[in-house]
Amino acid sequence: MSFEEVEDPYIFSTDTLPSDRRFLPPLANGLLGWRVYNNIMHMGGMYNGEGGRCHRADVPCPLAVRVESEEPGQNTYSMNTHTGIFTHTLSSASVSVTQSLYSHRHYPNMMVMEVLMVRQVTSEEPITVNLVGSFTPQSKDIVFESGPDYKGGSYINGKVSTAEYPGGSCPAVHLIWTPIPPTLMLNADQSQGRWGFVLVVANSLETAEAKYDESLDLMATGDLRLSHQKAWKELWLQSTVEVTGSDSLCKALIGSMFYLLSAFPSINDTSSSFGGVSPGGLSNGGDGQDYWGHIFWDQDIWMYPGIALFYPKLARSVLEYRVGTVEGARDNAQTQGFKGLKFPWESAVSGREVCPEDIYGQQEIHINGDVTLAFQHYLYLTEDLSMFTEGKGKEVIYGVADYWVSRVSWNPDDKKYHLLGVMPPDEYYYNVNNSVYTNTVAKFSLQFAVELAELLQDPAPKEWKEVADQLKIPFDEESQYHPEYDGYIKGHPVKQADTVMLGYPLGLEMSPEIRRNDLEAYEPVTDPDGPAMTWGMFAIGWLELGEAEKAQHLLEKCFKNIQKPFQVWSESSDGSGAVNFLTGMGGFLQAVLFGYTGFRVQKECLAFSPHLPKKISELCVRGVSYLGSQMDWLLRKDEVCIILREQGQTSGSTKPCDLQVVLKASGTKIPLTPGKPVTFPLEPGCVCKLVSMSFCWPL
């Protein structure tokens, strides 16, 4: 009796590397990012260039090394997403050599290369392998100087040549690393040998030396790799998303979760130095490449929701990044002649606009509402008011509300407020009036400002509510659909998801008929070669209407953007555009997390309305974090099972509430008890507090 070896969907393996080296796997940890074998890496918050010339500063990577042998052998390359370790194994008749590479998940200043040589035959001969590298201590962005070795480690340091804005600081970078010899030798009397090489990157010499000392201690005790693996294990124990019925979908979900998590800091990181998530992540974004490493709405609308559902600490790090850019946002608003805060369309460190083309920063103002929506969802998921008080989140919410009030124009004809001269998310059009997406997200952010002020007992200007109540939301009564903006001609081409996002993620109330009309109006005219995240939004719309097969067809369009063998996404299906396209991964993940489950983050509940396509027999979503508790969900064809996890350490500063499931049709209420499964038919409902009038947050 033979057992077929079951392929682990968490391990992406191949015997040949992709011909296009852009699709080698990125190794990142929220601070450092590197594409395997590339001689360039990046550090979060490290940009060179002023204004529109600002881009991630290239930092040379000493670990850009390949293992080669004179003897012919077989190569295997593997990205293990369980552990966040990339390995290259070279097997020949006489020796097996395994090179392991990783960006340390717990100690973010460290990157590591390890080599293991194992003799395959009994021999008296020494065995040698070559370490072939292309490292030079140079960068077009940083002038490096060499310093004295530190405890056997090579040392260089430098500063970027140009600050982000006049009078701004030029960040410094310090590298200390274990020198890498050109060859490694297994002596005649050795059956195997291990070598470890560490690179430490920091903003100061003091930090670099301290972290290098730490790495030497970890190596000496054998904990360097173990602590990294433990950190990844902790992340995966907290949450996973897996499906049964489609291996390609399961692998795509795992890859998306892995690369997205790699872009965020450690859940144990308390440094608050997170530099945000750019469309191509930290491994990309140099001069002229992958949007230059700038932070867009992609972070707040596309990547954030799938992370916030599981990891409140990581969600908070995104909000803290935006809080850290408030002064730049204030400067942007003043430059445009408005009050409050105008978050940049493209952001680096300061929050000042760094988009190379002025029109986007001037007109794509929906970014303000995109930012506040992330704050709103965080509050509803956690009830963590400290983010808004000590964490200064309310400055963001109130500042954006003030901007909208100063940016609108009163129209006496229809007695509505208008937003004139904008660019919608669909960037084929500009200088239009009343983009339906922009106006809706503005309305909701004004309403949230009123709600937050009431909750915190802060005074709220009456104009916030007044503008929210009377802001025009374009609607065509005759066709019963939402035109993209005033004067949009039905059937005209659309670049990407725009109006279809009114239903999700914005949550604008509309009848199923209008939702269908919007989907049917825009799906056939949306650019088939547009950015990868678009089809996930259409899929969610069709799932809302119960059309799971139509949604599945659209979701599978995304597979063309996933480049084998390492599941690295490209922005466009032909492989062009941004690489390691986290925006596409985020949209795809949301299509499953908020589409199949029907999860909706609402003020007093987490609503659900599950629909599974025929080919998916099971969806397992572990670690959904809500009001301080974690839930594991199992969706099958005709039933849902939820287990509330036993209370260990609670997420964030939120004290867990008692929760219940309320089914919509019958009104059945089922209390959730830690450790006890609850099963009910596959139908809409919500998870909410057991006593709806109680508050987990202190008032």
XYZ file of C-alpha atoms in Angstrom, residues 229-647:
419
model
C 10.548 30.584 13.303
C 8.736 31.073 16.603
C 7.624 34.561 15.548
C 6.175 33.250 12.274
C 4.525 30.359 14.108
C 2.915 32.864 16.474
C 1.480 34.814 13.524
C 0.054 31.708 11.853
C -1.364 30.384 15.142
C -3.183 33.672 15.540
C -4.798 33.445 12.100
C -5.065 31.443 8.875
C -7.383 31.402 5.861
C -7.731 28.074 4.049
C -10.191 26.574 1.557
C -10.995 23.003 0.577
C -11.885 22.317 -3.048
C -9.370 24.467 -4.920
C -5.631 23.983 -4.425
C -4.824 27.056 -6.523
C -7.147 29.250 -4.451
C -5.769 27.883 -1.186
C -2.180 28.529 -2.284
C -3.073 32.019 -3.510
C -4.649 32.871 -0.144
C -1.649 31.578 1.798
C 0.778 33.477 -0.441
C -1.261 36.675 -0.121
C -1.405 36.418 3.674
C 2.308 35.637 3.883
C 3.536 38.518 1.719
C 1.110 40.975 3.347
C 2.175 39.947 6.853
C 5.820 40.278 5.765
C 5.162 43.942 5.022
C 3.986 44.631 8.583
C 6.044 44.919 11.775
C 6.309 42.173 14.376
C 3.295 41.928 16.714
C 5.867 42.303 19.509
C 7.388 45.483 18.052
C 6.799 48.517 20.266
C 9.147 50.932 18.480
C 6.331 52.782 16.596
C 8.771 53.355 13.728
C 6.633 51.632 11.088
C 6.935 53.376 7.719
C 3.690 52.178 6.110
C 3.057 49.685 3.297
C 3.692 50.613 -0.328
C 2.098 48.780 -3.300
C 5.231 46.688 -3.947
C 6.345 46.379 -0.323
C 9.777 47.055 1.147
C 11.654 44.850 -1.298
C 10.732 47.225 -4.135
C 10.338 50.959 -4.685
C 13.676 52.367 -5.787
C 14.016 55.295 -8.195
C 11.361 54.993 -10.934
C 10.290 51.530 -9.784
C 7.063 50.249 -8.178
C 5.639 53.687 -7.394
C 8.949 54.650 -5.774
C 7.950 52.974 -2.513
C 5.313 55.611 -1.727
C 2.278 54.917 0.473
C -1.126 55.296 -1.261
C -4.789 54.531 -0.467
C -3.681 50.984 -1.309
C -2.515 50.615 2.290
C -5.721 51.831 3.976
C -8.398 50.463 1.622
C -6.834 47.422 -0.016
C -4.259 45.908 2.366
C -5.491 46.995 5.791
C -8.948 45.325 6.044
C -7.668 41.749 5.711
C -5.001 42.383 8.360
C -7.264 44.348 10.738
C -9.734 41.459 10.908
C -7.056 39.324 12.594
C -4.308 41.489 14.081
C -5.406 44.617 16.004
C -1.780 45.534 16.816
C -0.786 45.500 13.156
C -3.917 47.456 12.256
C -2.986 50.051 14.845
C 0.498 50.389 13.333
C -1.114 51.588 10.068
C -3.139 54.186 11.961
C -0.043 55.297 13.896
C 1.776 55.765 10.584
C -0.979 58.149 9.451
C -0.960 59.998 12.793
C 2.771 60.495 12.317
C 2.117 62.322 9.026
C -0.459 64.809 10.388
C 1.788 67.885 10.159
C 2.575 67.148 6.530
C -1.142 66.665 5.842
C -1.866 70.032 7.475
C 0.781 71.620 5.248
C -0.823 70.039 2.149
C -4.242 71.470 3.047
C -2.818 74.955 3.625
C -0.900 74.808 0.338
C -4.176 74.037 -1.445
C -5.925 76.873 0.411
C -8.087 74.705 2.658
C -8.441 73.998 6.366
C -7.775 70.805 8.294
C -5.764 67.910 6.906
C -5.184 66.766 3.334
C -3.411 63.425 3.346
C -1.066 63.051 0.396
C -2.009 60.888 -2.560
C 1.573 59.620 -2.298
C 3.215 59.645 1.116
C 6.723 58.944 2.375
C 7.743 59.940 5.925
C 6.622 63.526 6.528
C 3.101 63.328 5.066
C 3.860 66.060 2.544
C 2.754 65.291 -0.993
C 5.473 63.401 -2.911
C 3.477 62.484 -6.013
C 5.606 63.298 -9.093
C 2.525 64.684 -10.913
C 0.622 67.495 -9.195
C -2.838 66.633 -10.505
C -3.158 63.482 -8.372
C -2.258 65.247 -5.139
C -4.588 68.124 -6.031
C -7.594 66.120 -7.166
C -7.542 62.531 -5.861
C -8.852 63.728 -2.524
C -10.802 60.557 -1.728
C -7.569 59.514 0.067
C -8.805 61.526 3.082
C -11.924 59.407 3.461
C -9.964 56.208 2.774
C -7.689 56.997 5.718
C -10.565 57.743 8.099
C -12.437 54.573 7.081
C -9.497 52.525 8.395
C -9.730 54.357 11.735
C -13.496 53.801 11.840
C -13.210 50.054 11.217
C -10.506 49.796 13.882
C -12.789 51.403 16.455
C -15.712 49.131 15.552
C -13.511 46.000 15.668
C -11.700 46.826 18.925
C -13.483 49.663 20.794
C -9.930 50.785 21.609
C -10.483 54.459 22.379
C -6.850 54.941 23.437
C -5.922 55.038 19.741
C -8.078 58.147 19.412
C -7.100 59.879 22.656
C -3.483 59.229 23.690
C -2.824 57.871 20.190
C -4.082 61.161 18.695
C -6.339 59.439 16.181
C -9.045 62.025 16.770
C -6.733 64.679 15.269
C -6.889 62.723 12.011
C -10.676 62.328 12.069
C -11.442 65.929 13.058
C -8.796 67.364 10.702
C -10.245 65.483 7.713
C -13.761 66.666 8.624
C -12.521 70.277 8.695
C -10.966 69.756 5.261
C -14.212 68.504 3.733
C -16.152 71.453 5.154
C -13.679 73.927 3.630
C -13.437 72.002 0.324
C -17.166 71.738 -0.541
C -19.163 74.292 -2.524
C -22.846 75.070 -1.906
C -25.030 74.738 -4.997
C -28.213 76.850 -4.707
C -29.934 75.013 -7.598
C -30.164 71.579 -5.986
C -29.512 72.887 -2.456
C -26.683 70.418 -2.013
C -22.984 70.631 -1.219
C -20.746 69.647 -4.133
C -17.104 68.561 -4.408
C -15.789 70.099 -7.606
C -12.686 69.449 -9.688
C -11.720 65.992 -8.440
C -10.202 62.791 -9.799
C -12.117 59.649 -8.809
C -10.423 56.301 -8.082
C -10.999 55.672 -11.808
C -8.024 57.729 -12.972
C -9.149 57.792 -16.618
C -11.116 60.921 -15.659
C -10.046 64.111 -13.902
C -11.356 67.547 -13.063
C -14.843 66.069 -12.703
C -17.533 67.144 -10.250
C -19.128 64.997 -7.564
C -17.294 61.708 -7.959
C -19.803 59.354 -6.346
C -17.058 57.427 -4.520
C -15.352 60.608 -3.265
C -18.581 62.217 -2.089
C -19.748 59.047 -0.330
C -16.477 58.491 1.493
C -16.457 62.193 2.468
C -20.012 61.946 3.807
C -19.143 58.899 5.901
C -15.954 60.414 7.306
C -17.917 63.525 8.367
C -20.529 61.331 10.044
C -17.803 59.392 11.837
C -16.246 62.643 13.079
C -19.623 63.603 14.622
C -19.961 60.134 16.151
C -16.430 60.148 17.594
C -16.819 63.662 19.034
C -19.987 62.546 20.785
C -18.291 59.447 22.147
C -15.292 61.425 23.435
C -17.505 64.298 24.585
C -15.622 66.739 22.352
C -17.370 69.717 20.749
C -18.284 69.081 17.084
C -18.784 72.004 14.686
C -22.369 71.950 13.377
C -21.000 72.171 9.821
C -19.749 68.568 10.006
C -23.292 67.195 10.234
C -24.730 69.852 7.960
C -22.331 69.059 5.111
C -22.680 65.292 5.651
C -26.475 65.510 5.480
C -26.526 67.660 2.342
C -23.575 66.381 0.329
C -24.666 65.313 -3.141
C -24.506 61.569 -3.889
C -25.053 61.290 -7.675
C -27.860 58.916 -8.669
C -29.625 58.352 -11.992
C -33.340 57.919 -11.205
C -34.171 56.777 -14.722
C -31.543 54.029 -14.955
C -31.604 53.347 -11.199
C -27.830 53.274 -10.880
C -24.998 55.451 -9.564
C -23.139 57.368 -12.289
C -19.428 57.595 -11.520
C -19.572 61.412 -11.472
C -21.701 64.284 -12.773
C -21.926 63.909 -16.547
C -20.565 60.346 -16.719
C -21.907 58.691 -19.868
C -23.046 55.152 -19.230
C -20.877 52.669 -21.124
C -17.727 54.788 -21.143
C -14.577 52.854 -20.198
C -13.459 52.594 -16.565
C -9.911 51.912 -15.349
C -10.636 50.050 -12.117
C -13.095 49.414 -9.287
C -14.737 52.724 -8.392
C -18.528 53.025 -8.146
C -18.855 49.307 -7.309
C -17.010 50.092 -4.056
C -20.020 52.035 -2.751
C -21.554 48.764 -1.556
C -18.300 47.383 -0.196
C -16.148 48.633 1.452
C -18.101 51.895 1.911
C -21.383 50.267 2.865
C -23.722 52.786 1.202
C -27.274 51.532 1.699
C -29.025 50.614 -1.548
C -31.539 48.059 -2.756
C -30.335 44.772 -4.302
C -31.723 46.043 -7.627
C -29.510 49.154 -7.570
C -26.487 47.110 -6.446
C -27.051 44.789 -9.416
C -27.506 47.727 -11.796
C -24.191 49.229 -10.668
C -22.370 45.921 -11.165
C -23.926 45.342 -14.580
C -23.193 48.908 -15.690
C -19.493 48.869 -14.812
C -18.293 45.262 -15.154
C -18.361 45.125 -18.994
C -16.647 48.527 -19.390
C -13.868 47.999 -16.809
C -10.419 47.642 -18.399
C -9.661 43.889 -18.558
C -5.960 44.752 -18.218
C -6.519 47.097 -15.274
C -4.944 46.644 -11.829
C -5.317 43.292 -10.084
C -7.420 44.359 -7.112
C -10.450 45.365 -9.191
C -12.101 41.986 -9.753
C -12.181 41.198 -6.042
C -14.567 44.133 -5.540
C -16.881 42.921 -8.307
C -16.765 39.418 -6.794
C -17.842 40.782 -3.402
C -20.733 42.619 -5.068
C -22.027 39.470 -6.764
C -21.632 37.486 -3.544
C -23.793 40.093 -1.789
C -26.490 39.241 -4.327
C -26.017 35.492 -3.768
C -24.398 34.875 -7.166
C -21.429 32.826 -6.003
C -20.551 31.305 -9.397
C -20.371 34.670 -11.133
C -18.191 35.918 -8.263
C -15.904 32.898 -8.527
C -15.395 33.498 -12.246
C -14.279 37.082 -11.534
C -12.075 36.055 -8.638
C -10.280 33.517 -10.810
C -9.308 36.336 -13.186
C -6.830 37.309 -10.456
C -4.907 34.059 -10.933
C -3.374 35.539 -14.098
C -1.604 38.091 -11.890
C 0.012 35.419 -9.699
C 3.446 34.593 -11.032
C 4.786 31.110 -10.413
C 6.514 29.439 -8.717
C 6.615 31.727 -5.645
C 3.068 33.195 -5.829
C 4.433 36.729 -6.306
C 1.783 39.047 -7.757
C 2.219 41.473 -10.636
C 0.024 44.542 -10.988
C -1.105 43.562 -14.487
C -1.935 40.096 -15.789
C 0.825 40.235 -18.417
C 3.449 40.544 -15.663
C 3.961 44.287 -16.068
C 3.493 47.024 -13.471
C 4.387 46.846 -9.803
C 5.854 43.577 -8.533
C 4.946 41.832 -5.268
C 1.718 43.780 -5.797
C 0.360 43.781 -2.255
C -2.626 45.885 -3.333
C -3.858 43.044 -5.561
C -3.228 40.505 -2.809
C -5.200 42.643 -0.362
C -8.172 42.950 -2.726
C -8.082 39.208 -3.402
C -7.938 38.386 0.304
C -10.890 40.694 0.969
C -12.932 38.949 -1.729
C -12.687 35.744 0.300
C -12.709 37.232 3.819
C -15.553 39.688 3.200
C -17.102 37.999 0.146
C -17.520 34.292 0.936
C -18.239 35.055 4.611
C -20.148 38.271 3.985
C -18.353 39.838 6.956
C -19.186 43.526 7.399
C -17.637 45.613 10.154
C -20.478 47.659 11.598
C -20.922 49.996 14.531
C -22.416 47.493 16.962
C -21.769 44.129 15.344
C -19.745 42.002 12.956
C -22.363 41.029 10.369
C -22.058 37.941 8.165
C -23.889 36.504 5.147
C -22.035 33.434 3.871
C -22.034 32.138 0.274
C -19.689 29.470 -1.055
C -19.259 28.679 -4.764
C -19.843 25.061 -5.814
C -16.200 24.054 -6.073
C -15.403 25.250 -2.514
C -16.601 22.669 0.014
C -15.112 24.347 3.082
C -13.694 27.703 4.146
C -11.780 27.885 7.403
C -11.065 31.358 8.793
C -9.152 31.156 12.062
C -8.472 33.988 14.463
C -11.080 36.629 13.607
C -10.485 39.296 16.254
C -13.547 41.123 17.539
C -13.919 43.192 20.719
C -10.947 41.540 22.392
C -11.941 37.952 21.550
C -10.772 35.612 18.807
C -13.077 33.339 16.841
C -12.448 30.431 14.488
C -15.020 30.074 11.689
C -15.721 26.996 9.563
C -18.106 27.487 6.629
C -19.546 24.477 4.831
C -22.240 24.114 2.148
C -25.139 24.204 4.562
C -23.778 25.188 7.967
C -21.466 27.487 9.879
C -19.466 26.524 12.944
C -17.888 29.136 15.254
C -15.572 28.486 18.179
C -14.744 31.346 20.515
C -11.151 30.797 21.613
C -10.280 30.296 25.258
C -9.098 33.620 26.699
